């Protein structure tokens, strides 16, 4: 039997996977064997659990939490406040006009209280606010309805409400392009300002949607050091390693090339060397999936194109990447 990933890294961090109701069936054995943490890929997002004001739909999320429980795994909650996948009713009055600040704050509070309380004690960390920082120029916060209607303290409020609902859950700010030096400084500035105000935030989630070519390992290291200097915990929350360059539009491949697999294995080795080196700060490393038979990168951003971003292949067999990561654990 191959070594279990989560056991190999038990001195360092949890090993997680994003799952959904289909993958907890299709990848059940692989998940139970190698992983000791899960994140709901979509099933705890606003629009999924709270489609209309008076209706909460927790069936799918409950299934995932039950799966985790029956396999002794932890759960990361994802996500409470985001500009995407949030039901439109949240921002509008019955007559179609936009709600005012107090109404939106009251709705946010009620949503957070309901969702966080439901899984109190079962979720060790929540991505409270996802992707609020802008990718553009000097702009700090991304334009969104949350920002428009509430103002920039929507972020602090979300953390306060989440902390009140479950004082034991670790609360994270989560974002992508987290290793880009410009965005990194914005994320740092945002989190520092929250800490300075005494907002209950405990960590930064580095999504880590990386590729064979990007980001440079030094940028990853610098990002980890910069964030860690705030004294918060770090989680790698959505790790995957696309085999395509961002600009690459090719759609002809039906399997990864040997060269891609070799490069990917080398990249995974470097990533895990750095993650292990900083494991004093990094307490959880979650892949955004588990094996190459299912990834959100299939068809995104190039339609009809498959991707192979994980340590396990489409048949759940270990790739060279897995062996390299394991070697890092033992070194
Ligand atoms: C972002 C979100 C995730 C997921 C991915 C794409 O990273 O945080 O929830 O939607 O995009 O799958």
XYZ file of C-alpha atoms and ligand atoms in Angstrom:
343
model
C 0.000 0.000 0.000
C 1.254 3.498 -0.804
C 1.896 5.922 2.020
C -1.079 8.034 3.054
C -0.456 11.675 2.234
C -2.004 12.968 5.423
C 0.108 10.618 7.502
C 3.249 11.610 5.650
C 2.566 15.246 6.590
C 1.049 14.730 10.019
C 3.852 16.652 11.707
C 3.354 19.535 9.305
C -0.211 20.259 8.190
C -3.568 18.754 7.340
C -4.006 17.517 3.777
C -7.357 18.496 2.306
C -9.416 18.134 -0.848
C -12.376 20.047 -2.220
C -15.279 17.654 -2.703
C -18.859 17.592 -3.924
C -21.670 15.038 -3.613
C -20.476 13.235 -6.768
C -16.797 13.019 -5.844
C -17.452 11.689 -2.347
C -18.869 8.685 -4.210
C -16.565 8.495 -7.232
C -13.379 9.223 -5.256
C -14.476 7.830 -1.915
C -11.561 5.453 -1.339
C -8.901 7.860 -2.500
C -10.309 10.643 -0.323
C -10.638 8.498 2.777
C -7.132 7.112 2.335
C -5.010 10.183 1.643
C -6.894 13.188 3.028
C -7.861 14.313 6.528
C -9.697 17.518 5.648
C -12.336 18.489 3.104
C -13.845 21.692 1.726
C -17.212 21.860 -0.021
C -16.413 22.871 -3.593
C -19.710 24.741 -3.971
C -22.194 23.339 -1.505
C -21.738 25.910 1.294
C -21.691 28.934 -0.972
C -24.405 31.491 -0.462
C -26.585 30.673 -3.483
C -26.497 26.957 -2.634
C -27.513 27.193 1.013
C -29.715 30.277 0.903
C -31.498 30.562 -2.462
C -34.382 32.712 -1.190
C -34.710 34.826 1.919
C -36.848 32.358 3.848
C -35.300 29.180 2.552
C -32.104 27.413 3.551
C -31.025 24.287 1.664
C -28.395 22.368 3.595
C -28.875 18.831 2.257
C -25.777 18.700 0.063
C -23.562 20.480 2.592
C -24.808 18.164 5.351
C -23.890 15.135 3.230
C -20.334 16.384 2.867
C -20.000 17.083 6.589
C -21.353 13.596 7.360
C -18.806 12.096 4.949
C -16.023 13.940 6.758
C -17.281 12.822 10.143
C -17.555 9.179 9.179
C -13.964 9.276 7.932
C -12.506 11.261 10.807
C -11.729 14.267 8.610
C -11.854 17.967 9.433
C -13.937 20.434 7.403
C -13.008 23.902 6.102
C -16.062 26.073 5.537
C -16.191 27.886 2.203
C -17.434 30.629 1.981
C -19.620 33.237 3.731
C -19.176 36.547 1.896
C -18.179 36.674 -1.780
C -19.038 38.787 -4.833
C -19.834 35.615 -6.797
C -22.433 32.869 -6.358
C -24.481 35.031 -4.007
C -28.247 35.029 -4.473
C -29.479 38.298 -6.046
C -32.366 38.639 -3.564
C -29.785 39.505 -0.933
C -29.220 42.952 -2.399
C -32.755 43.933 -3.414
C -35.986 44.955 -1.795
C -39.296 43.432 -2.814
C -39.937 46.314 -5.201
C -36.632 45.650 -6.948
C -34.773 48.634 -5.506
C -31.394 48.213 -3.844
C -31.401 47.571 -0.086
C -29.808 50.030 2.306
C -26.724 49.397 4.441
C -28.608 48.391 7.582
C -30.776 45.908 5.745
C -27.828 44.288 4.026
C -25.880 44.085 7.289
C -28.872 42.525 9.029
C -29.237 39.971 6.219
C -25.525 39.232 6.281
C -25.613 38.712 10.031
C -28.562 36.411 9.844
C -27.004 34.370 7.019
C -23.673 34.023 8.793
C -25.304 33.149 12.125
C -27.453 30.470 10.557
C -24.746 28.825 8.481
C -21.913 29.032 11.010
C -24.097 27.881 13.917
C -25.324 24.884 11.960
C -21.796 23.509 11.693
C -20.478 24.828 14.966
C -17.840 22.478 16.323
C -17.722 20.595 13.009
C -15.884 23.182 10.938
C -12.390 24.063 12.137
C -11.938 27.066 9.821
C -14.138 29.328 7.697
C -13.260 31.346 4.640
C -15.266 34.286 5.923
C -14.567 36.671 3.071
C -13.443 35.456 -0.338
C -11.684 37.524 -3.007
C -12.480 41.059 -1.827
C -9.160 42.487 -3.033
C -8.905 44.008 -6.507
C -6.608 42.755 -9.271
C -6.561 46.216 -10.843
C -3.925 48.884 -10.435
C -3.966 50.771 -7.161
C -7.519 49.853 -6.297
C -7.517 48.033 -2.940
C -10.973 46.501 -2.840
C -12.820 44.956 -5.762
C -16.033 46.765 -6.716
C -18.976 44.692 -5.453
C -22.463 45.076 -4.109
C -21.141 44.423 -0.631
C -18.724 47.312 -0.942
C -21.217 49.604 -2.707
C -24.008 49.147 -0.239
C -22.225 48.620 3.082
C -18.873 50.289 2.543
C -15.471 48.822 3.283
C -16.366 47.686 6.784
C -18.456 44.871 5.263
C -15.317 42.774 5.716
C -14.839 43.545 9.415
C -18.556 42.990 10.052
C -18.488 39.571 8.397
C -15.645 38.475 10.660
C -17.391 39.836 13.757
C -20.623 37.994 12.961
C -18.773 34.745 12.213
C -16.761 34.968 15.421
C -19.892 35.573 17.482
C -21.551 32.522 15.916
C -18.597 30.180 16.561
C -15.833 31.608 18.746
C -13.742 28.442 18.270
C -13.641 28.432 14.461
C -10.551 29.899 12.824
C -11.544 32.726 10.523
C -9.778 33.302 7.213
C -9.524 35.871 4.479
C -9.089 33.871 1.231
C -7.852 35.027 -2.186
C -6.197 34.064 -5.499
C -3.175 35.618 -7.249
C -1.965 35.656 -3.662
C 1.691 35.309 -4.707
C 1.622 38.198 -7.168
C 3.713 40.913 -5.486
C 1.214 43.727 -6.159
C -1.826 41.795 -5.031
C 0.146 40.337 -2.122
C 0.760 43.820 -0.746
C -2.927 44.655 -1.031
C -3.919 41.484 0.803
C -1.287 42.250 3.420
C -2.598 45.818 3.800
C -6.186 44.664 4.139
C -5.440 41.977 6.723
C -3.112 44.259 8.662
C -5.801 46.924 8.858
C -8.277 44.355 10.166
C -5.809 43.163 12.803
C -5.040 46.749 13.811
C -8.748 47.323 14.384
C -9.012 44.223 16.543
C -11.185 42.345 14.050
C -11.310 38.593 14.841
C -9.349 37.260 11.874
C -6.971 34.356 12.371
C -5.558 33.545 9.007
C -4.976 34.107 5.334
C -6.031 31.535 2.773
C -3.731 31.293 -0.219
C -5.872 29.781 -2.955
C -2.806 28.587 -4.893
C -4.348 28.031 -8.319
C -0.886 27.585 -9.765
C 0.540 26.119 -12.979
C 3.664 24.523 -14.465
C 4.982 28.011 -15.174
C 3.497 30.348 -12.660
C 4.074 31.739 -10.054
C 7.832 31.664 -9.531
C 8.829 29.772 -6.425
C 10.478 32.892 -4.999
C 7.216 34.807 -5.275
C 5.442 32.063 -3.365
C 8.088 32.145 -0.671
C 7.938 35.933 -0.408
C 4.147 35.853 -0.149
C 4.263 33.256 2.632
C 6.861 35.270 4.533
C 4.980 38.520 4.136
C 1.683 37.063 5.308
C 3.322 35.119 8.122
C 4.913 38.355 9.363
C 1.400 39.402 10.436
C 1.415 36.563 12.942
C -1.629 34.864 11.416
C -2.052 31.234 10.390
C -1.763 30.365 6.738
C -3.831 27.798 4.874
C -3.271 26.718 1.314
C -6.925 26.482 0.335
C -7.393 25.604 -3.354
C -4.172 24.102 -4.657
C -4.066 22.857 -8.225
C -1.292 22.905 -10.803
C -2.605 23.481 -14.314
C -0.491 21.925 -17.050
C -1.198 24.886 -19.338
C 0.293 28.329 -19.514
C -2.400 30.943 -18.898
C -2.302 32.123 -22.530
C -2.215 28.590 -23.981
C -5.431 27.823 -25.899
C -4.618 24.344 -27.243
C -7.473 21.858 -27.057
C -6.007 18.856 -28.884
C -4.592 16.883 -25.959
C -6.416 13.816 -24.662
C -3.731 13.098 -22.071
C -0.928 15.120 -20.483
C 2.416 14.884 -22.299
C 5.416 13.227 -20.653
C 7.021 16.621 -20.490
C 4.047 18.110 -18.657
C 4.047 15.283 -16.135
C 7.772 15.657 -15.501
C 7.508 19.415 -15.067
C 4.481 19.057 -12.841
C 6.314 16.592 -10.618
C 9.221 19.017 -10.339
C 6.874 21.900 -9.496
C 5.026 19.888 -6.850
C 8.336 18.995 -5.285
C 9.373 22.650 -5.072
C 5.958 23.714 -3.757
C 5.949 21.157 -0.988
C 9.546 21.925 -0.053
C 8.515 25.519 0.567
C 5.265 24.575 2.301
C 7.097 22.188 4.586
C 9.756 24.775 5.313
C 7.044 27.180 6.508
C 4.876 24.584 8.224
C 5.227 26.452 11.474
C 2.808 28.952 9.886
C 0.961 26.709 7.428
C -1.484 24.413 9.206
C -3.598 23.092 6.347
C -2.965 22.376 2.656
C -6.080 21.734 0.580
C -6.155 20.696 -3.071
C -9.074 21.978 -5.165
C -10.059 18.404 -5.973
C -8.329 15.058 -5.477
C -7.605 13.296 -8.784
C -7.507 14.182 -12.477
C -10.855 12.596 -13.324
C -12.574 15.708 -11.957
C -11.338 19.279 -11.832
C -13.064 22.631 -12.247
C -10.254 23.369 -14.758
C -11.841 20.972 -17.256
C -13.272 23.429 -19.731
C -11.999 26.505 -17.859
C -10.790 28.950 -19.037
C -10.639 27.176 -22.411
C -13.815 25.417 -23.417
C -13.606 21.733 -24.261
C -10.106 21.390 -22.841
C -9.257 18.863 -20.171
C -6.632 19.545 -17.489
C -4.636 17.251 -15.178
C -3.710 19.316 -12.123
C -3.435 16.798 -9.247
C -1.166 14.165 -7.670
C -3.429 11.301 -8.790
C -4.405 10.452 -12.357
C -7.848 9.898 -13.876
C -7.802 6.317 -12.548
C -6.753 7.572 -9.067
C -3.274 6.112 -9.476
C -0.300 8.069 -8.095
C 1.549 10.269 -10.586
C 5.245 11.107 -10.324
C 4.030 14.269 -8.583
C 2.714 12.143 -5.715
C 6.040 10.335 -5.320
C 7.902 13.621 -5.307
C 5.633 15.135 -2.687
C 6.023 12.038 -0.560
C 9.786 12.288 -0.888
C 9.634 15.853 0.412
C 7.630 14.673 3.421
C 10.301 12.130 4.285
C 13.326 14.300 3.622
C -12.538 30.512 -6.559
C -13.454 30.178 -5.407
C -13.752 28.716 -5.364
C -14.069 28.164 -6.724
C -12.963 28.477 -7.673
C -13.252 27.855 -9.005
O -11.228 30.192 -6.319
O -12.927 30.537 -4.171
O -14.849 28.538 -4.542
O -15.264 28.728 -7.204
O -12.868 29.884 -7.763
O -13.717 26.540 -8.852
